[in-house]
PDB file of C-alpha atoms in Angstrom:
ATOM      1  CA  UNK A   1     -37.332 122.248  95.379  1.00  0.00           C
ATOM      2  CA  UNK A   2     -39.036 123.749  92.173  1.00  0.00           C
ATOM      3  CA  UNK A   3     -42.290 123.756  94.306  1.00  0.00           C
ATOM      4  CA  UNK A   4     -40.473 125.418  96.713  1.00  0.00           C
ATOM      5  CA  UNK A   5     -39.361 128.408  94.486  1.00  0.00           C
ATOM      6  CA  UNK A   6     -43.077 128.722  92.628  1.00  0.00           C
ATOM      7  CA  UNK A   7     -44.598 128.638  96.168  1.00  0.00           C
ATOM      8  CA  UNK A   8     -42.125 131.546  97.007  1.00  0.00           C
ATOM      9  CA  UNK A   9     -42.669 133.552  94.118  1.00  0.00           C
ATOM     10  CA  UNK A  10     -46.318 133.135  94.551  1.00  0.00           C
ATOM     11  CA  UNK A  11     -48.586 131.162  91.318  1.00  0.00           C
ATOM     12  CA  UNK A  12     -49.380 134.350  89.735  1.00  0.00           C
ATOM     13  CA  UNK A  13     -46.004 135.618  89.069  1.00  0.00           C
ATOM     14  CA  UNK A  14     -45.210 132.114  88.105  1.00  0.00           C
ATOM     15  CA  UNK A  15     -48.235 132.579  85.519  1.00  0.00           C
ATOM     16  CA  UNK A  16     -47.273 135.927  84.290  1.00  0.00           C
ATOM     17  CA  UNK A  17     -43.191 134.582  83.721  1.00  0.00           C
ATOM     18  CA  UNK A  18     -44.599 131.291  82.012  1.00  0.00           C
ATOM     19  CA  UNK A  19     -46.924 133.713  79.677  1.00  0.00           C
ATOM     20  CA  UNK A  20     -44.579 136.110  78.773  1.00  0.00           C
ATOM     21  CA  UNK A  21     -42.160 132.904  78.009  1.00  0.00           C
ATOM     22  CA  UNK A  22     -44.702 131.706  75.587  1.00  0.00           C
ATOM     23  CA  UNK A  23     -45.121 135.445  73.788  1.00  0.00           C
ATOM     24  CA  UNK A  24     -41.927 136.136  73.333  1.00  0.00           C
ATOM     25  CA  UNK A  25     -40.844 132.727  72.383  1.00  0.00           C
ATOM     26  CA  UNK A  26     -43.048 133.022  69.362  1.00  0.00           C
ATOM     27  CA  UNK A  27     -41.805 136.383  68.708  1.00  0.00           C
ATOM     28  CA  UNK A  28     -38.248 135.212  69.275  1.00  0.00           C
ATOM     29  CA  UNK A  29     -38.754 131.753  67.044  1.00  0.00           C
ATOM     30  CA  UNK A  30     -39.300 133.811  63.718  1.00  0.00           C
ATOM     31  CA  UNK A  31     -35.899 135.234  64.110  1.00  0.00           C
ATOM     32  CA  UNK A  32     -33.935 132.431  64.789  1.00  0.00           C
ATOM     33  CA  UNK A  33     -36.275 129.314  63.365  1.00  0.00           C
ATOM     34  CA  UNK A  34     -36.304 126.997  65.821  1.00  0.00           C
ATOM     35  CA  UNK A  35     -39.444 127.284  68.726  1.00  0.00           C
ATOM     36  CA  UNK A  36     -37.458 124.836  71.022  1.00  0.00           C
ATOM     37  CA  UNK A  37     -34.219 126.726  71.372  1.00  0.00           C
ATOM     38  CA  UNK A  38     -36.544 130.340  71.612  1.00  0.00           C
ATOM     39  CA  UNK A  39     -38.471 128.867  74.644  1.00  0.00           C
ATOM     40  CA  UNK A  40     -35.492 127.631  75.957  1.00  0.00           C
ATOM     41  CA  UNK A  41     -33.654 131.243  75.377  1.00  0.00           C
ATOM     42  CA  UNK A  42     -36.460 132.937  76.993  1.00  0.00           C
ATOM     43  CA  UNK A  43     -37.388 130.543  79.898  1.00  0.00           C
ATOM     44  CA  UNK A  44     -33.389 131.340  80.905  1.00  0.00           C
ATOM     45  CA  UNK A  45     -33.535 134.814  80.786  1.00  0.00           C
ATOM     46  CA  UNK A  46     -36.934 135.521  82.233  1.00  0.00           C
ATOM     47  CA  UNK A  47     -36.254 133.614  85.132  1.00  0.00           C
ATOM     48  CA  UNK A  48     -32.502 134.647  85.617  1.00  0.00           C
ATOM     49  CA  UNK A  49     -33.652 138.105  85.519  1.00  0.00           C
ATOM     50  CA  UNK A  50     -36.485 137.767  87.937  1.00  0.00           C
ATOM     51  CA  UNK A  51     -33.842 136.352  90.392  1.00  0.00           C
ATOM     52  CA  UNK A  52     -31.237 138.549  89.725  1.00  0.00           C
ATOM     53  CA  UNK A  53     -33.873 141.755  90.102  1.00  0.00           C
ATOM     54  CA  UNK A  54     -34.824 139.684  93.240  1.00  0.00           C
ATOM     55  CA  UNK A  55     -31.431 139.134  94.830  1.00  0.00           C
ATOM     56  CA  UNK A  56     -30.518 142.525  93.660  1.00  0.00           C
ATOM     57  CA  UNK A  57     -34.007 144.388  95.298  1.00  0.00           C
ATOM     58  CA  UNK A  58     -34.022 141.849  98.346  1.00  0.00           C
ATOM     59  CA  UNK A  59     -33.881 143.866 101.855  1.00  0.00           C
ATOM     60  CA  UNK A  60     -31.960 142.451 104.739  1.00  0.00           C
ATOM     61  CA  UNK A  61     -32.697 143.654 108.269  1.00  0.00           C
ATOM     62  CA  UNK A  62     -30.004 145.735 109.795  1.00  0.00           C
ATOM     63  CA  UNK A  63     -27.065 143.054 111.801  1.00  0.00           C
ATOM     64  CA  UNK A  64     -27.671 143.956 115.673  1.00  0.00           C
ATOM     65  CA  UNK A  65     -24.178 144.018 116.827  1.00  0.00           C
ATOM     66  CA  UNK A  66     -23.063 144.080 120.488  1.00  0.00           C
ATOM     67  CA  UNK A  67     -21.835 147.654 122.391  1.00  0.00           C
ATOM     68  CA  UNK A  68     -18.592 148.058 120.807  1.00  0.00           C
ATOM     69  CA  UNK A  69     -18.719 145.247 118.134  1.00  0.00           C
ATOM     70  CA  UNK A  70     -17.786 147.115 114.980  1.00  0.00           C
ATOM     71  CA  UNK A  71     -18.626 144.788 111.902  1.00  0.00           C
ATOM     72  CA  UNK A  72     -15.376 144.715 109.192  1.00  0.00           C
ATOM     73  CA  UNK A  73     -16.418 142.165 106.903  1.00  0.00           C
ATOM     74  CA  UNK A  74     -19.346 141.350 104.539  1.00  0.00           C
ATOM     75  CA  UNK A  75     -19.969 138.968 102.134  1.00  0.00           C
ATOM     76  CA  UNK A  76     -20.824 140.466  98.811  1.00  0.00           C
ATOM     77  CA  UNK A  77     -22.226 137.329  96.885  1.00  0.00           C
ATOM     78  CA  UNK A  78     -23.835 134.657  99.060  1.00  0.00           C
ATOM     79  CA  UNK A  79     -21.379 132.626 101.231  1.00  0.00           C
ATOM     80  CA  UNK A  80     -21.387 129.307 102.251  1.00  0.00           C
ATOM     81  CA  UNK A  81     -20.966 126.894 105.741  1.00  0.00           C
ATOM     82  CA  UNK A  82     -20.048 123.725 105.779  1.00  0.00           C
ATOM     83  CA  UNK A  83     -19.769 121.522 109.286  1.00  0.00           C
ATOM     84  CA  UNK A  84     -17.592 118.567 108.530  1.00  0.00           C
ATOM     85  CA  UNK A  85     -18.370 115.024 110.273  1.00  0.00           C
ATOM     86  CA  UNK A  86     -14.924 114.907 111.805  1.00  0.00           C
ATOM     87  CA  UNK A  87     -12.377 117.082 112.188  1.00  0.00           C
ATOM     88  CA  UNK A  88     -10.370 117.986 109.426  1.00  0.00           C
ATOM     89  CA  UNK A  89     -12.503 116.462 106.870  1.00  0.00           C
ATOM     90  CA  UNK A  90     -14.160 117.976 103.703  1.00  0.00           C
ATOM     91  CA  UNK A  91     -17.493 116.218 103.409  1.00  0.00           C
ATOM     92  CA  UNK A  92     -20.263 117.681 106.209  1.00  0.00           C
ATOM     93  CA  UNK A  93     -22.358 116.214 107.656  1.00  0.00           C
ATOM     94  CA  UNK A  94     -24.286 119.529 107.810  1.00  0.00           C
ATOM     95  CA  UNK A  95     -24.123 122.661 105.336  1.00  0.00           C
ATOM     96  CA  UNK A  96     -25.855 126.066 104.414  1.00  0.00           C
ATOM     97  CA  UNK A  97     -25.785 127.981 101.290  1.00  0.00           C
ATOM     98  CA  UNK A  98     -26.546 131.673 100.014  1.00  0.00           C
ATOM     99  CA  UNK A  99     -25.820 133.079 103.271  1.00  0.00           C
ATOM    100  CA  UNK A 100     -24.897 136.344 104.202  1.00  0.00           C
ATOM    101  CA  UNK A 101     -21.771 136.108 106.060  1.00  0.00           C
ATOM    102  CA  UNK A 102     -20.098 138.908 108.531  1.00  0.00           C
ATOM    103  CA  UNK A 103     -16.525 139.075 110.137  1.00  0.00           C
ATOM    104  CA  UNK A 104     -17.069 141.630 113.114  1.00  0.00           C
ATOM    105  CA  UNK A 105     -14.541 142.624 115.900  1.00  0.00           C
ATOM    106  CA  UNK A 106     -15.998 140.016 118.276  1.00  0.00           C
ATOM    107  CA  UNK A 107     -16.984 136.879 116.091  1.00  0.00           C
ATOM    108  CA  UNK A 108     -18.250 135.594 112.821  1.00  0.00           C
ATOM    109  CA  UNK A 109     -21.708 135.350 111.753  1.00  0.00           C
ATOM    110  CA  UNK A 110     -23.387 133.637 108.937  1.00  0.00           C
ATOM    111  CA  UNK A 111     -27.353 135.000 108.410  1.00  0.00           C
ATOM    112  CA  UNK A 112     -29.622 133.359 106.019  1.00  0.00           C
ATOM    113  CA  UNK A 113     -33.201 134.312 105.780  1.00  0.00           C
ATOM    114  CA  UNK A 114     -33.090 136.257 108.699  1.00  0.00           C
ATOM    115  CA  UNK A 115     -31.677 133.109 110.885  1.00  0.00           C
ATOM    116  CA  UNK A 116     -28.657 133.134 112.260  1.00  0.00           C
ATOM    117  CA  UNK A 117     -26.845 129.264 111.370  1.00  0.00           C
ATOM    118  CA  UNK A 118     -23.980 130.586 113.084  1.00  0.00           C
ATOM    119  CA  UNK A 119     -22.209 132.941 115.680  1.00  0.00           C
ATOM    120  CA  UNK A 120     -18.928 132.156 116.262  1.00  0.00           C
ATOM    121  CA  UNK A 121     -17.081 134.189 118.760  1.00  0.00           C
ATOM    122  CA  UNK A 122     -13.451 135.105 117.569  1.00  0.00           C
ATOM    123  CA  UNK A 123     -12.264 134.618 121.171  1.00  0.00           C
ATOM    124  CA  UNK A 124     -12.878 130.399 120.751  1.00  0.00           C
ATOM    125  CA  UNK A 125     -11.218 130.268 117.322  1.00  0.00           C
ATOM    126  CA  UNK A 126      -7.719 128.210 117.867  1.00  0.00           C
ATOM    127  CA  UNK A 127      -6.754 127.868 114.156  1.00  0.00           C
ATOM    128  CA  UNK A 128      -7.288 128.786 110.616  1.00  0.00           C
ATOM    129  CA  UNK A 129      -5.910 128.434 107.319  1.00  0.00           C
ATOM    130  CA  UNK A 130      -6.806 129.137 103.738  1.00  0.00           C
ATOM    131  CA  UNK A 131      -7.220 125.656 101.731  1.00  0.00           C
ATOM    132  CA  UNK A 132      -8.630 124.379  97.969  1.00  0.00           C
ATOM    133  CA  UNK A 133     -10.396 121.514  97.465  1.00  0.00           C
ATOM    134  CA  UNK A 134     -12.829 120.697  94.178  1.00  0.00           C
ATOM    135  CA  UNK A 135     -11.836 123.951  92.396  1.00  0.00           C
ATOM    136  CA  UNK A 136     -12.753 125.871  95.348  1.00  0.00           C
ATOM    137  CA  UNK A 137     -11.178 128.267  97.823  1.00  0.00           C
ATOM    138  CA  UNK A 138     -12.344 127.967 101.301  1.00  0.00           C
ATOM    139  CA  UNK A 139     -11.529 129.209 105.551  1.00  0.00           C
ATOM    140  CA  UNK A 140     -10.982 125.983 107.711  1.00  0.00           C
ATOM    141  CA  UNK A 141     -11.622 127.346 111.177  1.00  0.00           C
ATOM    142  CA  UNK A 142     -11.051 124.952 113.951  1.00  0.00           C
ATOM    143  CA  UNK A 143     -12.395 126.471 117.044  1.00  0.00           C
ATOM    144  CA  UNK A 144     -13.440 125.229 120.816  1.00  0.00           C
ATOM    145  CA  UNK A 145     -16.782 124.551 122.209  1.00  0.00           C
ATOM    146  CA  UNK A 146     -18.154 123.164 124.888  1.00  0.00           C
ATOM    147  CA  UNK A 147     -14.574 122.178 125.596  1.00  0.00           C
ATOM    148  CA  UNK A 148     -14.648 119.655 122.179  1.00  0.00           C
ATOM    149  CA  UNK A 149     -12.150 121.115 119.065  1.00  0.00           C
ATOM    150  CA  UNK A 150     -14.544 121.394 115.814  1.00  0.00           C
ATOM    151  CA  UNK A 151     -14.068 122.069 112.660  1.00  0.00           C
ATOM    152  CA  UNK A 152     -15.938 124.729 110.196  1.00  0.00           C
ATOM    153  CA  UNK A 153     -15.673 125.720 106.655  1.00  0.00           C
ATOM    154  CA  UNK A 154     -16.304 129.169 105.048  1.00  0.00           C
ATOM    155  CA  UNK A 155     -16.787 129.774 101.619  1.00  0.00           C
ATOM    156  CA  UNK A 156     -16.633 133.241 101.631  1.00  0.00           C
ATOM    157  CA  UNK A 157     -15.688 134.237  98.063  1.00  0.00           C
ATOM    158  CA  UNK A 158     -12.610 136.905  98.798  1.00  0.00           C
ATOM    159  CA  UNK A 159     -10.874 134.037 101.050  1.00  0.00           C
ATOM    160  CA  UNK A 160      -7.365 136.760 101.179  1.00  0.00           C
ATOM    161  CA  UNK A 161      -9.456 139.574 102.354  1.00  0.00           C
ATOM    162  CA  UNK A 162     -10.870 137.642 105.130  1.00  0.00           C
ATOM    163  CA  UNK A 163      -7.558 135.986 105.588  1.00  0.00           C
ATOM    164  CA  UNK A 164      -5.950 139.271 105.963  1.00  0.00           C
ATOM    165  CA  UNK A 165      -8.596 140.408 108.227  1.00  0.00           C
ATOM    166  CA  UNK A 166      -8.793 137.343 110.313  1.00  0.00           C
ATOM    167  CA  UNK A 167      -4.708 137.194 110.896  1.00  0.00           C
ATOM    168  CA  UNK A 168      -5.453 141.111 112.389  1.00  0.00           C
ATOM    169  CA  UNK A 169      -7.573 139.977 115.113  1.00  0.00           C
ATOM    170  CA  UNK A 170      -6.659 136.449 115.754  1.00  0.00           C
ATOM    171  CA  UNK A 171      -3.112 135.499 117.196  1.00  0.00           C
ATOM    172  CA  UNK A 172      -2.330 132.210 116.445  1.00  0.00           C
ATOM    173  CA  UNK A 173      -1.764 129.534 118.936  1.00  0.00           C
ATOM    174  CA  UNK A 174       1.344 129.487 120.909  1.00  0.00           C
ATOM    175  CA  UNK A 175       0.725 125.678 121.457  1.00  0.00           C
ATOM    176  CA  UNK A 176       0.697 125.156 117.206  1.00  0.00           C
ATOM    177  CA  UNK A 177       3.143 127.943 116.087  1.00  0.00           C
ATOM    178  CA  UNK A 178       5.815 125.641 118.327  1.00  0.00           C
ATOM    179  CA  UNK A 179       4.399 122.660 116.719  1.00  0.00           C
ATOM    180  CA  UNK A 180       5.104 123.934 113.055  1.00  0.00           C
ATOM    181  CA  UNK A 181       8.547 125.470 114.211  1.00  0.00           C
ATOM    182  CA  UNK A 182       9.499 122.081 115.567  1.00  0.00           C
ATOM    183  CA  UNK A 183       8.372 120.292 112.444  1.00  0.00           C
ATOM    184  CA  UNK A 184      10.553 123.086 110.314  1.00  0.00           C
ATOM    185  CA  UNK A 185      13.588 122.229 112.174  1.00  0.00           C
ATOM    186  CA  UNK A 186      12.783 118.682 111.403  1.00  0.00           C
ATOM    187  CA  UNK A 187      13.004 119.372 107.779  1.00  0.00           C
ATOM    188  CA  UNK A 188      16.195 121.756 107.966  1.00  0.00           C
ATOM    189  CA  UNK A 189      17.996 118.928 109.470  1.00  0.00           C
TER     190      UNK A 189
END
């Protein structure tokens, strides 16, 4: 993974952040009087900032949307999927982070690097609901394909804004509303 992110940055920047680590550490170590702790310091904050100015700088390409598609919804900070083994589970079996995700009229899209991981269209969604789990507020989406009922999990940061959003354009399941009014009238008696 480190390779990974020196490859990407290319082994001259890599240089030029280690060097200026080393200069300033030196600098910074007569302040504070300990050379560990100012490499330490510095490593952190030359490398956050070079992928904060990174993230910040970073171009996407423009989302092609379909005639009529408007898009609502964007992911400020980078967004998560998650496809669970089985359905209703937490654990998946498959995942993606720092994506770019986007709630349009039409369906849900989750972008990273350019690559589409996922294009949902609203149209096959049957369910959703708003859940926690580890600290963490997420979308459970339960939607059909190919006939099958599957599962999907969006970390999406603002879960009550897409919530909100979602309830607009999705009308929940005639099928499962009588389900959870049955199960109410369960409980009242």
């Amino acid at each position: 993974m480190i390779q990974d992110r020196i490859k990407e940055m290319g082994y001259e920047v890599f240089l030029g952040l280690v060097a200026a680590i080393i200069v300033l550490a030196f600098i910074y170590q007569f302040i504070i009087g300990n050379l560990f702790l100012a490499l330490l310091s510095m490593g952190i904050a030359i490398f956050g900032c070079y992928y904060i100015f990174k993230y910040i700088t970073e171009e996407e390409e423009p989302l092609k949307l379909m005639q009529g598609e408007e898009l609502l919804l964007r992911t400020l900070d980078r967004g998560a999927v998650l496809f669970p083994r089985k359905k209703g589970k937490f654990f998946g079996k498959k995942g993606h982070r720092d994506l770019s995700l986007y709630l349009t009229s039409e369906r849900i899209l989750a972008r990273s690097h350019g690559e589409f991981v996922l294009d949902l269209p609203l149209d096959s969604i049957q369910n959703f609901r708003e859940e926690e789990k580890l600290r963490s507020k997420y979308i459970r989406i339960t939607f059909l394909e190919k006939g099958k009922e599957k599962d999907i999990l969006l970390f999406v940061g603002n879960t009550n804004l897409w919530m909100e959003k979602l309830k607009g354009l999705i009308k929940p399941d005639e099928e499962e509303f009588s389900k959870d009014v049955g199960k109410v009238k369960n409980l009242i008696r």
